[in-house]
mmCIF file with all atom_site columns, C-alpha atoms in Angstrom:
data_model
loop_
_atom_site.group_PDB
_atom_site.id
_atom_site.type_symbol
_atom_site.label_atom_id
_atom_site.label_alt_id
_atom_site.label_comp_id
_atom_site.label_asym_id
_atom_site.label_entity_id
_atom_site.label_seq_id
_atom_site.pdbx_PDB_ins_code
_atom_site.Cartn_x
_atom_site.Cartn_y
_atom_site.Cartn_z
_atom_site.occupancy
_atom_site.B_iso_or_equiv
_atom_site.pdbx_formal_charge
_atom_site.auth_seq_id
_atom_site.auth_comp_id
_atom_site.auth_asym_id
_atom_site.auth_atom_id
_atom_site.pdbx_PDB_model_num
ATOM 1   C CA . MET A 1 1   ? 22.325  -15.074 -7.985  1.00 69.00 ? 1   MET A CA 1
ATOM 2   C CA . THR A 1 2   ? 20.435  -12.022 -6.750  1.00 86.00 ? 2   THR A CA 1
ATOM 3   C CA . LEU A 1 3   ? 19.647  -11.305 -3.102  1.00 83.00 ? 3   LEU A CA 1
ATOM 4   C CA . LEU A 1 4   ? 15.956  -12.063 -3.692  1.00 83.00 ? 4   LEU A CA 1
ATOM 5   C CA . THR A 1 5   ? 16.758  -15.412 -5.300  1.00 89.00 ? 5   THR A CA 1
ATOM 6   C CA . GLY A 1 6   ? 19.114  -16.305 -2.483  1.00 89.00 ? 6   GLY A CA 1
ATOM 7   C CA . LEU A 1 7   ? 16.507  -15.456 0.142   1.00 92.00 ? 7   LEU A CA 1
ATOM 8   C CA . ALA A 1 8   ? 13.898  -17.506 -1.722  1.00 91.00 ? 8   ALA A CA 1
ATOM 9   C CA . LEU A 1 9   ? 16.254  -20.486 -1.861  1.00 92.00 ? 9   LEU A CA 1
ATOM 10  C CA . LEU A 1 10  ? 17.010  -20.194 1.855   1.00 94.00 ? 10  LEU A CA 1
ATOM 11  C CA . ALA A 1 11  ? 13.298  -19.909 2.649   1.00 95.00 ? 11  ALA A CA 1
ATOM 12  C CA . GLY A 1 12  ? 12.524  -22.975 0.554   1.00 95.00 ? 12  GLY A CA 1
ATOM 13  C CA . VAL A 1 13  ? 15.165  -25.079 2.261   1.00 96.00 ? 13  VAL A CA 1
ATOM 14  C CA . LEU A 1 14  ? 14.119  -23.954 5.753   1.00 96.00 ? 14  LEU A CA 1
ATOM 15  C CA . ALA A 1 15  ? 10.442  -24.562 4.992   1.00 96.00 ? 15  ALA A CA 1
ATOM 16  C CA . SER A 1 16  ? 11.233  -28.025 3.655   1.00 96.00 ? 16  SER A CA 1
ATOM 17  C CA . LEU A 1 17  ? 13.227  -28.856 6.785   1.00 96.00 ? 17  LEU A CA 1
ATOM 18  C CA . SER A 1 18  ? 10.357  -27.532 8.919   1.00 96.00 ? 18  SER A CA 1
ATOM 19  C CA . ALA A 1 19  ? 7.931   -29.883 7.162   1.00 96.00 ? 19  ALA A CA 1
ATOM 20  C CA . VAL A 1 20  ? 10.252  -32.826 7.800   1.00 95.00 ? 20  VAL A CA 1
ATOM 21  C CA . TRP A 1 21  ? 10.486  -31.783 11.461  1.00 94.00 ? 21  TRP A CA 1
ATOM 22  C CA . ILE A 1 22  ? 6.669   -31.726 11.655  1.00 94.00 ? 22  ILE A CA 1
ATOM 23  C CA . ASP A 1 23  ? 6.602   -35.297 10.351  1.00 94.00 ? 23  ASP A CA 1
ATOM 24  C CA . ARG A 1 24  ? 9.035   -36.308 13.079  1.00 92.00 ? 24  ARG A CA 1
ATOM 25  C CA . GLU A 1 25  ? 7.038   -34.621 15.844  1.00 92.00 ? 25  GLU A CA 1
ATOM 26  C CA . ILE A 1 26  ? 3.713   -36.114 14.760  1.00 93.00 ? 26  ILE A CA 1
ATOM 27  C CA . SER A 1 27  ? 5.297   -39.569 14.535  1.00 93.00 ? 27  SER A CA 1
ATOM 28  C CA . VAL A 1 28  ? 6.691   -39.231 18.048  1.00 93.00 ? 28  VAL A CA 1
ATOM 29  C CA . GLN A 1 29  ? 3.305   -38.117 19.378  1.00 91.00 ? 29  GLN A CA 1
ATOM 30  C CA . HIS A 1 30  ? 1.476   -41.089 17.887  1.00 91.00 ? 30  HIS A CA 1
ATOM 31  C CA . THR A 1 31  ? 4.012   -43.892 18.084  1.00 91.00 ? 31  THR A CA 1
ATOM 32  C CA . GLY A 1 32  ? 6.606   -42.722 20.581  1.00 88.00 ? 32  GLY A CA 1
ATOM 33  C CA . ALA A 1 33  ? 9.364   -42.882 17.966  1.00 88.00 ? 33  ALA A CA 1
ATOM 34  C CA . ALA A 1 34  ? 10.362  -40.850 14.933  1.00 85.00 ? 34  ALA A CA 1
ATOM 35  C CA . SER A 1 35  ? 9.936   -42.442 11.524  1.00 86.00 ? 35  SER A CA 1
ATOM 36  C CA . ARG A 1 36  ? 13.021  -42.606 9.339   1.00 85.00 ? 36  ARG A CA 1
ATOM 37  C CA . ILE A 1 37  ? 11.327  -43.655 6.139   1.00 90.00 ? 37  ILE A CA 1
ATOM 38  C CA . SER A 1 38  ? 8.618   -40.989 5.892   1.00 92.00 ? 38  SER A CA 1
ATOM 39  C CA . PRO A 1 39  ? 10.847  -37.876 6.273   1.00 92.00 ? 39  PRO A CA 1
ATOM 40  C CA . THR A 1 40  ? 13.389  -39.346 3.878   1.00 93.00 ? 40  THR A CA 1
ATOM 41  C CA . LEU A 1 41  ? 10.763  -40.069 1.236   1.00 94.00 ? 41  LEU A CA 1
ATOM 42  C CA . CYS A 1 42  ? 9.029   -36.706 1.687   1.00 96.00 ? 42  CYS A CA 1
ATOM 43  C CA . GLY A 1 43  ? 12.232  -34.705 1.579   1.00 94.00 ? 43  GLY A CA 1
ATOM 44  C CA . GLY A 1 44  ? 13.621  -36.766 -1.264  1.00 96.00 ? 44  GLY A CA 1
ATOM 45  C CA . LEU A 1 45  ? 10.501  -36.389 -3.392  1.00 96.00 ? 45  LEU A CA 1
ATOM 46  C CA . GLY A 1 46  ? 10.345  -32.666 -2.675  1.00 96.00 ? 46  GLY A CA 1
ATOM 47  C CA . GLY A 1 47  ? 13.980  -32.281 -3.700  1.00 96.00 ? 47  GLY A CA 1
ATOM 48  C CA . LEU A 1 48  ? 13.505  -34.369 -6.840  1.00 97.00 ? 48  LEU A CA 1
ATOM 49  C CA . LEU A 1 49  ? 10.497  -32.322 -7.982  1.00 95.00 ? 49  LEU A CA 1
ATOM 50  C CA . ALA A 1 50  ? 12.321  -29.079 -7.185  1.00 96.00 ? 50  ALA A CA 1
ATOM 51  C CA . PHE A 1 51  ? 15.240  -30.243 -9.320  1.00 96.00 ? 51  PHE A CA 1
ATOM 52  C CA . ALA A 1 52  ? 12.839  -31.105 -12.144 1.00 95.00 ? 52  ALA A CA 1
ATOM 53  C CA . ALA A 1 53  ? 11.129  -27.711 -11.806 1.00 94.00 ? 53  ALA A CA 1
ATOM 54  C CA . TYR A 1 54  ? 14.466  -25.932 -12.056 1.00 94.00 ? 54  TYR A CA 1
ATOM 55  C CA . GLY A 1 55  ? 15.372  -27.987 -15.107 1.00 94.00 ? 55  GLY A CA 1
ATOM 56  C CA . LEU A 1 56  ? 12.143  -26.926 -16.815 1.00 91.00 ? 56  LEU A CA 1
ATOM 57  C CA . THR A 1 57  ? 12.029  -23.277 -15.750 1.00 92.00 ? 57  THR A CA 1
ATOM 58  C CA . ARG A 1 58  ? 15.607  -22.324 -14.842 1.00 92.00 ? 58  ARG A CA 1
ATOM 59  C CA . ASP A 1 59  ? 14.028  -20.277 -12.054 1.00 94.00 ? 59  ASP A CA 1
ATOM 60  C CA . LEU A 1 60  ? 15.391  -20.790 -8.544  1.00 94.00 ? 60  LEU A CA 1
ATOM 61  C CA . ILE A 1 61  ? 12.424  -19.016 -6.962  1.00 95.00 ? 61  ILE A CA 1
ATOM 62  C CA . ILE A 1 62  ? 9.998   -21.509 -8.519  1.00 96.00 ? 62  ILE A CA 1
ATOM 63  C CA . ALA A 1 63  ? 12.270  -24.431 -7.648  1.00 96.00 ? 63  ALA A CA 1
ATOM 64  C CA . SER A 1 64  ? 12.560  -23.259 -4.034  1.00 97.00 ? 64  SER A CA 1
ATOM 65  C CA . ALA A 1 65  ? 8.786   -22.922 -3.727  1.00 97.00 ? 65  ALA A CA 1
ATOM 66  C CA . ILE A 1 66  ? 8.270   -26.384 -5.228  1.00 97.00 ? 66  ILE A CA 1
ATOM 67  C CA . LEU A 1 67  ? 10.785  -27.812 -2.754  1.00 97.00 ? 67  LEU A CA 1
ATOM 68  C CA . ALA A 1 68  ? 8.889   -26.356 0.193   1.00 97.00 ? 68  ALA A CA 1
ATOM 69  C CA . ALA A 1 69  ? 5.376   -27.043 -1.092  1.00 97.00 ? 69  ALA A CA 1
ATOM 70  C CA . MET A 1 70  ? 5.928   -30.606 -2.279  1.00 97.00 ? 70  MET A CA 1
ATOM 71  C CA . THR A 1 71  ? 7.819   -31.627 0.856   1.00 98.00 ? 71  THR A CA 1
ATOM 72  C CA . ALA A 1 72  ? 5.019   -30.198 2.990   1.00 97.00 ? 72  ALA A CA 1
ATOM 73  C CA . LEU A 1 73  ? 2.354   -31.850 0.816   1.00 97.00 ? 73  LEU A CA 1
ATOM 74  C CA . CYS A 1 74  ? 4.087   -35.224 1.037   1.00 97.00 ? 74  CYS A CA 1
ATOM 75  C CA . VAL A 1 75  ? 4.276   -34.847 4.817   1.00 97.00 ? 75  VAL A CA 1
ATOM 76  C CA . SER A 1 76  ? 0.552   -34.025 4.922   1.00 96.00 ? 76  SER A CA 1
ATOM 77  C CA . VAL A 1 77  ? -0.268  -37.111 2.869   1.00 96.00 ? 77  VAL A CA 1
ATOM 78  C CA . SER A 1 78  ? 1.964   -39.293 5.034   1.00 95.00 ? 78  SER A CA 1
ATOM 79  C CA . MET A 1 79  ? 0.517   -38.004 8.317   1.00 94.00 ? 79  MET A CA 1
ATOM 80  C CA . ASP A 1 80  ? -3.075  -38.298 7.152   1.00 93.00 ? 80  ASP A CA 1
ATOM 81  C CA . TRP A 1 81  ? -2.529  -41.802 5.824   1.00 92.00 ? 81  TRP A CA 1
ATOM 82  C CA . ARG A 1 82  ? -0.723  -43.072 8.909   1.00 92.00 ? 82  ARG A CA 1
ATOM 83  C CA . PHE A 1 83  ? -2.396  -41.189 11.742  1.00 91.00 ? 83  PHE A CA 1
ATOM 84  C CA . GLY A 1 84  ? -5.474  -39.431 10.353  1.00 88.00 ? 84  GLY A CA 1
ATOM 85  C CA . ALA A 1 85  ? -3.945  -36.130 11.400  1.00 88.00 ? 85  ALA A CA 1
ATOM 86  C CA . LEU A 1 86  ? -3.002  -32.967 9.532   1.00 92.00 ? 86  LEU A CA 1
ATOM 87  C CA . ALA A 1 87  ? -0.808  -30.148 10.813  1.00 92.00 ? 87  ALA A CA 1
ATOM 88  C CA . ASP A 1 88  ? -1.910  -26.667 9.803   1.00 93.00 ? 88  ASP A CA 1
ATOM 89  C CA . LEU A 1 89  ? 1.734   -25.614 9.559   1.00 95.00 ? 89  LEU A CA 1
ATOM 90  C CA . THR A 1 90  ? 2.269   -27.840 6.519   1.00 97.00 ? 90  THR A CA 1
ATOM 91  C CA . SER A 1 91  ? -0.687  -26.149 4.821   1.00 97.00 ? 91  SER A CA 1
ATOM 92  C CA . VAL A 1 92  ? 0.761   -22.748 5.750   1.00 97.00 ? 92  VAL A CA 1
ATOM 93  C CA . ILE A 1 93  ? 4.025   -23.735 4.055   1.00 97.00 ? 93  ILE A CA 1
ATOM 94  C CA . ILE A 1 94  ? 2.130   -24.770 0.913   1.00 98.00 ? 94  ILE A CA 1
ATOM 95  C CA . ALA A 1 95  ? 0.188   -21.488 0.926   1.00 97.00 ? 95  ALA A CA 1
ATOM 96  C CA . LEU A 1 96  ? 3.264   -19.288 1.432   1.00 96.00 ? 96  LEU A CA 1
ATOM 97  C CA . ALA A 1 97  ? 5.090   -21.119 -1.336  1.00 97.00 ? 97  ALA A CA 1
ATOM 98  C CA . ALA A 1 98  ? 2.122   -20.448 -3.632  1.00 97.00 ? 98  ALA A CA 1
ATOM 99  C CA . LEU A 1 99  ? 2.168   -16.735 -2.815  1.00 95.00 ? 99  LEU A CA 1
ATOM 100 C CA . MET A 1 100 ? 5.850   -16.686 -3.703  1.00 93.00 ? 100 MET A CA 1
ATOM 101 C CA . ALA A 1 101 ? 5.822   -18.656 -6.945  1.00 94.00 ? 101 ALA A CA 1
ATOM 102 C CA . ALA A 1 102 ? 2.348   -19.456 -8.320  1.00 95.00 ? 102 ALA A CA 1
ATOM 103 C CA . PRO A 1 103 ? 2.125   -16.250 -10.438 1.00 95.00 ? 103 PRO A CA 1
ATOM 104 C CA . LEU A 1 104 ? 5.561   -17.056 -11.867 1.00 93.00 ? 104 LEU A CA 1
ATOM 105 C CA . LEU A 1 105 ? 4.583   -20.633 -12.649 1.00 92.00 ? 105 LEU A CA 1
ATOM 106 C CA . THR A 1 106 ? 1.252   -19.714 -14.257 1.00 92.00 ? 106 THR A CA 1
ATOM 107 C CA . PRO A 1 107 ? 1.488   -16.540 -16.356 1.00 89.00 ? 107 PRO A CA 1
ATOM 108 C CA . GLY A 1 108 ? -1.584  -14.354 -16.013 1.00 91.00 ? 108 GLY A CA 1
ATOM 109 C CA . LEU A 1 109 ? -2.545  -15.773 -12.613 1.00 95.00 ? 109 LEU A CA 1
ATOM 110 C CA . THR A 1 110 ? -3.378  -12.849 -10.337 1.00 95.00 ? 110 THR A CA 1
ATOM 111 C CA . ARG A 1 111 ? -3.530  -12.694 -6.553  1.00 95.00 ? 111 ARG A CA 1
ATOM 112 C CA . LEU A 1 112 ? -7.297  -12.266 -6.837  1.00 97.00 ? 112 LEU A CA 1
ATOM 113 C CA . ASP A 1 113 ? -7.533  -15.445 -8.924  1.00 97.00 ? 113 ASP A CA 1
ATOM 114 C CA . MET A 1 114 ? -5.548  -17.288 -6.258  1.00 97.00 ? 114 MET A CA 1
ATOM 115 C CA . VAL A 1 115 ? -7.800  -16.100 -3.435  1.00 97.00 ? 115 VAL A CA 1
ATOM 116 C CA . ILE A 1 116 ? -10.951 -16.957 -5.393  1.00 97.00 ? 116 ILE A CA 1
ATOM 117 C CA . ALA A 1 117 ? -9.560  -20.409 -6.206  1.00 97.00 ? 117 ALA A CA 1
ATOM 118 C CA . ALA A 1 118 ? -8.687  -21.048 -2.550  1.00 97.00 ? 118 ALA A CA 1
ATOM 119 C CA . PHE A 1 119 ? -12.138 -20.089 -1.255  1.00 97.00 ? 119 PHE A CA 1
ATOM 120 C CA . LEU A 1 120 ? -13.855 -21.946 -4.090  1.00 96.00 ? 120 LEU A CA 1
ATOM 121 C CA . ALA A 1 121 ? -11.942 -25.121 -3.284  1.00 96.00 ? 121 ALA A CA 1
ATOM 122 C CA . MET A 1 122 ? -12.693 -24.764 0.420   1.00 95.00 ? 122 MET A CA 1
ATOM 123 C CA . GLY A 1 123 ? -16.365 -24.119 -0.275  1.00 93.00 ? 123 GLY A CA 1
ATOM 124 C CA . ILE A 1 124 ? -16.771 -27.098 -2.599  1.00 92.00 ? 124 ILE A CA 1
ATOM 125 C CA . LEU A 1 125 ? -15.063 -29.493 -0.205  1.00 91.00 ? 125 LEU A CA 1
ATOM 126 C CA . GLY A 1 126 ? -16.961 -28.082 2.765   1.00 86.00 ? 126 GLY A CA 1
ATOM 127 C CA . LEU A 1 127 ? -20.317 -28.513 1.020   1.00 84.00 ? 127 LEU A CA 1
ATOM 128 C CA . ALA A 1 128 ? -19.391 -32.025 -0.085  1.00 75.00 ? 128 ALA A CA 1
ATOM 129 C CA . GLY A 1 129 ? -18.458 -32.907 3.472   1.00 71.00 ? 129 GLY A CA 1
ATOM 130 C CA . LEU A 1 130 ? -21.688 -31.418 4.814   1.00 71.00 ? 130 LEU A CA 1
ATOM 131 C CA . TYR A 1 131 ? -23.765 -33.326 2.269   1.00 59.00 ? 131 TYR A CA 1
ATOM 132 C CA . GLY A 1 132 ? -22.030 -36.582 3.122   1.00 59.00 ? 132 GLY A CA 1
ATOM 133 C CA . ARG A 1 133 ? -22.497 -35.983 6.813   1.00 61.00 ? 133 ARG A CA 1
ATOM 134 C CA . LEU A 1 134 ? -26.209 -35.289 6.424   1.00 53.00 ? 134 LEU A CA 1
ATOM 135 C CA . ARG A 1 135 ? -26.761 -38.150 3.999   1.00 55.00 ? 135 ARG A CA 1
ATOM 136 C CA . ARG A 1 136 ? -24.594 -40.892 5.457   1.00 55.00 ? 136 ARG A CA 1
ATOM 137 C CA . GLY A 1 137 ? -23.402 -39.740 8.845   1.00 54.00 ? 137 GLY A CA 1
ATOM 138 C CA . GLU A 1 138 ? -19.835 -38.938 9.902   1.00 52.00 ? 138 GLU A CA 1
ATOM 139 C CA . MET A 1 139 ? -17.486 -38.769 6.907   1.00 51.00 ? 139 MET A CA 1
ATOM 140 C CA . GLY A 1 140 ? -14.369 -37.816 8.791   1.00 57.00 ? 140 GLY A CA 1
ATOM 141 C CA . LEU A 1 141 ? -13.809 -34.534 6.945   1.00 70.00 ? 141 LEU A CA 1
ATOM 142 C CA . GLY A 1 142 ? -11.953 -32.262 9.337   1.00 74.00 ? 142 GLY A CA 1
ATOM 143 C CA . GLY A 1 143 ? -10.820 -28.665 9.521   1.00 81.00 ? 143 GLY A CA 1
ATOM 144 C CA . GLY A 1 144 ? -7.326  -29.680 8.484   1.00 89.00 ? 144 GLY A CA 1
ATOM 145 C CA . ASP A 1 145 ? -8.656  -30.961 5.161   1.00 91.00 ? 145 ASP A CA 1
ATOM 146 C CA . ILE A 1 146 ? -10.375 -27.619 4.492   1.00 92.00 ? 146 ILE A CA 1
ATOM 147 C CA . VAL A 1 147 ? -7.194  -25.680 5.273   1.00 95.00 ? 147 VAL A CA 1
ATOM 148 C CA . LEU A 1 148 ? -5.121  -27.984 3.080   1.00 96.00 ? 148 LEU A CA 1
ATOM 149 C CA . VAL A 1 149 ? -7.453  -27.677 0.074   1.00 96.00 ? 149 VAL A CA 1
ATOM 150 C CA . GLY A 1 150 ? -7.421  -23.902 0.463   1.00 96.00 ? 150 GLY A CA 1
ATOM 151 C CA . ALA A 1 151 ? -3.631  -23.875 0.393   1.00 97.00 ? 151 ALA A CA 1
ATOM 152 C CA . LEU A 1 152 ? -3.618  -26.077 -2.710  1.00 97.00 ? 152 LEU A CA 1
ATOM 153 C CA . GLY A 1 153 ? -6.183  -23.823 -4.354  1.00 97.00 ? 153 GLY A CA 1
ATOM 154 C CA . LEU A 1 154 ? -3.780  -20.891 -4.172  1.00 97.00 ? 154 LEU A CA 1
ATOM 155 C CA . TRP A 1 155 ? -1.565  -22.623 -6.724  1.00 96.00 ? 155 TRP A CA 1
ATOM 156 C CA . CYS A 1 156 ? -4.017  -22.555 -9.614  1.00 94.00 ? 156 CYS A CA 1
ATOM 157 C CA . PRO A 1 157 ? -6.855  -20.716 -11.374 1.00 96.00 ? 157 PRO A CA 1
ATOM 158 C CA . PRO A 1 158 ? -10.400 -21.156 -9.996  1.00 96.00 ? 158 PRO A CA 1
ATOM 159 C CA . VAL A 1 159 ? -11.510 -23.648 -12.663 1.00 96.00 ? 159 VAL A CA 1
ATOM 160 C CA . THR A 1 160 ? -8.440  -25.801 -12.078 1.00 96.00 ? 160 THR A CA 1
ATOM 161 C CA . ALA A 1 161 ? -9.029  -25.660 -8.321  1.00 96.00 ? 161 ALA A CA 1
ATOM 162 C CA . ALA A 1 162 ? -12.616 -26.841 -8.754  1.00 96.00 ? 162 ALA A CA 1
ATOM 163 C CA . LEU A 1 163 ? -11.407 -29.678 -10.969 1.00 96.00 ? 163 LEU A CA 1
ATOM 164 C CA . GLY A 1 164 ? -8.772  -30.595 -8.397  1.00 96.00 ? 164 GLY A CA 1
ATOM 165 C CA . VAL A 1 165 ? -11.356 -30.873 -5.626  1.00 95.00 ? 165 VAL A CA 1
ATOM 166 C CA . GLY A 1 166 ? -13.660 -32.937 -7.828  1.00 93.00 ? 166 GLY A CA 1
ATOM 167 C CA . VAL A 1 167 ? -10.948 -35.357 -8.885  1.00 94.00 ? 167 VAL A CA 1
ATOM 168 C CA . GLY A 1 168 ? -9.619  -35.515 -5.341  1.00 93.00 ? 168 GLY A CA 1
ATOM 169 C CA . ALA A 1 169 ? -13.041 -36.345 -3.914  1.00 88.00 ? 169 ALA A CA 1
ATOM 170 C CA . ALA A 1 170 ? -13.564 -39.035 -6.554  1.00 90.00 ? 170 ALA A CA 1
ATOM 171 C CA . LEU A 1 171 ? -10.190 -40.600 -5.802  1.00 91.00 ? 171 LEU A CA 1
ATOM 172 C CA . THR A 1 172 ? -10.986 -40.551 -2.079  1.00 87.00 ? 172 THR A CA 1
ATOM 173 C CA . LEU A 1 173 ? -14.288 -42.346 -2.693  1.00 83.00 ? 173 LEU A CA 1
ATOM 174 C CA . ILE A 1 174 ? -12.501 -44.939 -4.814  1.00 87.00 ? 174 ILE A CA 1
ATOM 175 C CA . LEU A 1 175 ? -9.978  -45.374 -2.005  1.00 81.00 ? 175 LEU A CA 1
ATOM 176 C CA . GLY A 1 176 ? -12.833 -45.883 0.426   1.00 79.00 ? 176 GLY A CA 1
ATOM 177 C CA . VAL A 1 177 ? -14.305 -48.610 -1.758  1.00 78.00 ? 177 VAL A CA 1
ATOM 178 C CA . LEU A 1 178 ? -10.932 -50.317 -2.088  1.00 79.00 ? 178 LEU A CA 1
ATOM 179 C CA . LEU A 1 179 ? -10.419 -50.160 1.664   1.00 73.00 ? 179 LEU A CA 1
ATOM 180 C CA . LYS A 1 180 ? -14.042 -51.158 2.227   1.00 67.00 ? 180 LYS A CA 1
ATOM 181 C CA . ALA A 1 181 ? -14.350 -48.333 4.737   1.00 55.00 ? 181 ALA A CA 1
ATOM 182 C CA . ARG A 1 182 ? -17.195 -48.553 7.203   1.00 53.00 ? 182 ARG A CA 1
ATOM 183 C CA . ARG A 1 183 ? -19.525 -45.639 7.839   1.00 49.00 ? 183 ARG A CA 1
ATOM 184 C CA . GLN A 1 184 ? -17.651 -44.447 10.894  1.00 51.00 ? 184 GLN A CA 1
ATOM 185 C CA . THR A 1 185 ? -14.175 -44.999 9.475   1.00 58.00 ? 185 THR A CA 1
ATOM 186 C CA . ARG A 1 186 ? -12.339 -41.779 8.695   1.00 67.00 ? 186 ARG A CA 1
ATOM 187 C CA . LEU A 1 187 ? -10.954 -41.798 5.186   1.00 77.00 ? 187 LEU A CA 1
ATOM 188 C CA . PRO A 1 188 ? -7.680  -39.957 4.633   1.00 87.00 ? 188 PRO A CA 1
ATOM 189 C CA . PHE A 1 189 ? -8.538  -37.066 2.329   1.00 89.00 ? 189 PHE A CA 1
ATOM 190 C CA . ALA A 1 190 ? -5.013  -35.684 1.845   1.00 94.00 ? 190 ALA A CA 1
ATOM 191 C CA . PRO A 1 191 ? -3.801  -38.421 -0.562  1.00 94.00 ? 191 PRO A CA 1
ATOM 192 C CA . GLY A 1 192 ? -6.781  -37.977 -2.879  1.00 93.00 ? 192 GLY A CA 1
ATOM 193 C CA . LEU A 1 193 ? -6.654  -34.177 -2.715  1.00 94.00 ? 193 LEU A CA 1
ATOM 194 C CA . ALA A 1 194 ? -2.931  -34.126 -3.450  1.00 96.00 ? 194 ALA A CA 1
ATOM 195 C CA . ALA A 1 195 ? -3.346  -36.428 -6.443  1.00 96.00 ? 195 ALA A CA 1
ATOM 196 C CA . GLY A 1 196 ? -6.434  -34.547 -7.645  1.00 95.00 ? 196 GLY A CA 1
ATOM 197 C CA . PHE A 1 197 ? -4.747  -31.155 -7.638  1.00 96.00 ? 197 PHE A CA 1
ATOM 198 C CA . ILE A 1 198 ? -1.577  -32.466 -9.253  1.00 95.00 ? 198 ILE A CA 1
ATOM 199 C CA . LEU A 1 199 ? -3.592  -34.116 -12.031 1.00 95.00 ? 199 LEU A CA 1
ATOM 200 C CA . ALA A 1 200 ? -5.744  -30.999 -12.506 1.00 94.00 ? 200 ALA A CA 1
ATOM 201 C CA . PHE A 1 201 ? -2.623  -28.822 -12.662 1.00 92.00 ? 201 PHE A CA 1
ATOM 202 C CA . ILE A 1 202 ? -1.058  -31.097 -15.290 1.00 91.00 ? 202 ILE A CA 1
ATOM 203 C CA . VAL A 1 203 ? -4.252  -31.080 -17.370 1.00 91.00 ? 203 VAL A CA 1
ATOM 204 C CA . ASP A 1 204 ? -4.345  -27.281 -17.142 1.00 88.00 ? 204 ASP A CA 1
ATOM 205 C CA . ARG A 1 205 ? -0.741  -27.062 -18.378 1.00 83.00 ? 205 ARG A CA 1
ATOM 206 C CA . LEU A 1 206 ? -1.369  -29.432 -21.265 1.00 83.00 ? 206 LEU A CA 1
ATOM 207 C CA . SER A 1 207 ? -4.571  -27.747 -22.409 1.00 78.00 ? 207 SER A CA 1
#
């Protein structure tokens, strides 16, 4: 193991633990008690996906980044679903992990592509939120959602990012129908965005 690989592994573990700590703090703020289930599930899923990534790539840098990013993404989904709140620090973890490993995971992906994808994703979601707000009133799209989609956009090429936002928005609308959300009810965007980007990334890999 090289020094760089060791530092990446340490950074991934620390970032994953930081995301779990964020989950605990948000839970305490909203309920007065820390959740045991959510951090366990988020950390466990992040570790499982990191293990799978290492099995496929044999690259500890990629596995470490997946550990950090997926734990932070799971925490974002959990917080948004339970409390309608997103912590920017989880999005920062996802973004930093992308800067570390996205070019390794997707050959040919440049830093410029990543930046374009991030701003494209943020722009599409922002315009969709503005349209919904003008057409139907308050949609509940917040700044945290924009930051999160930008962080997710850094992981993929621009076309894949646009597809991820589109699929994520569609899944969120379907969720709203299933929940029979009222006009003033804030829909959690993080679950749909997470699923949309994961599906778009898989489609990109298979194509």
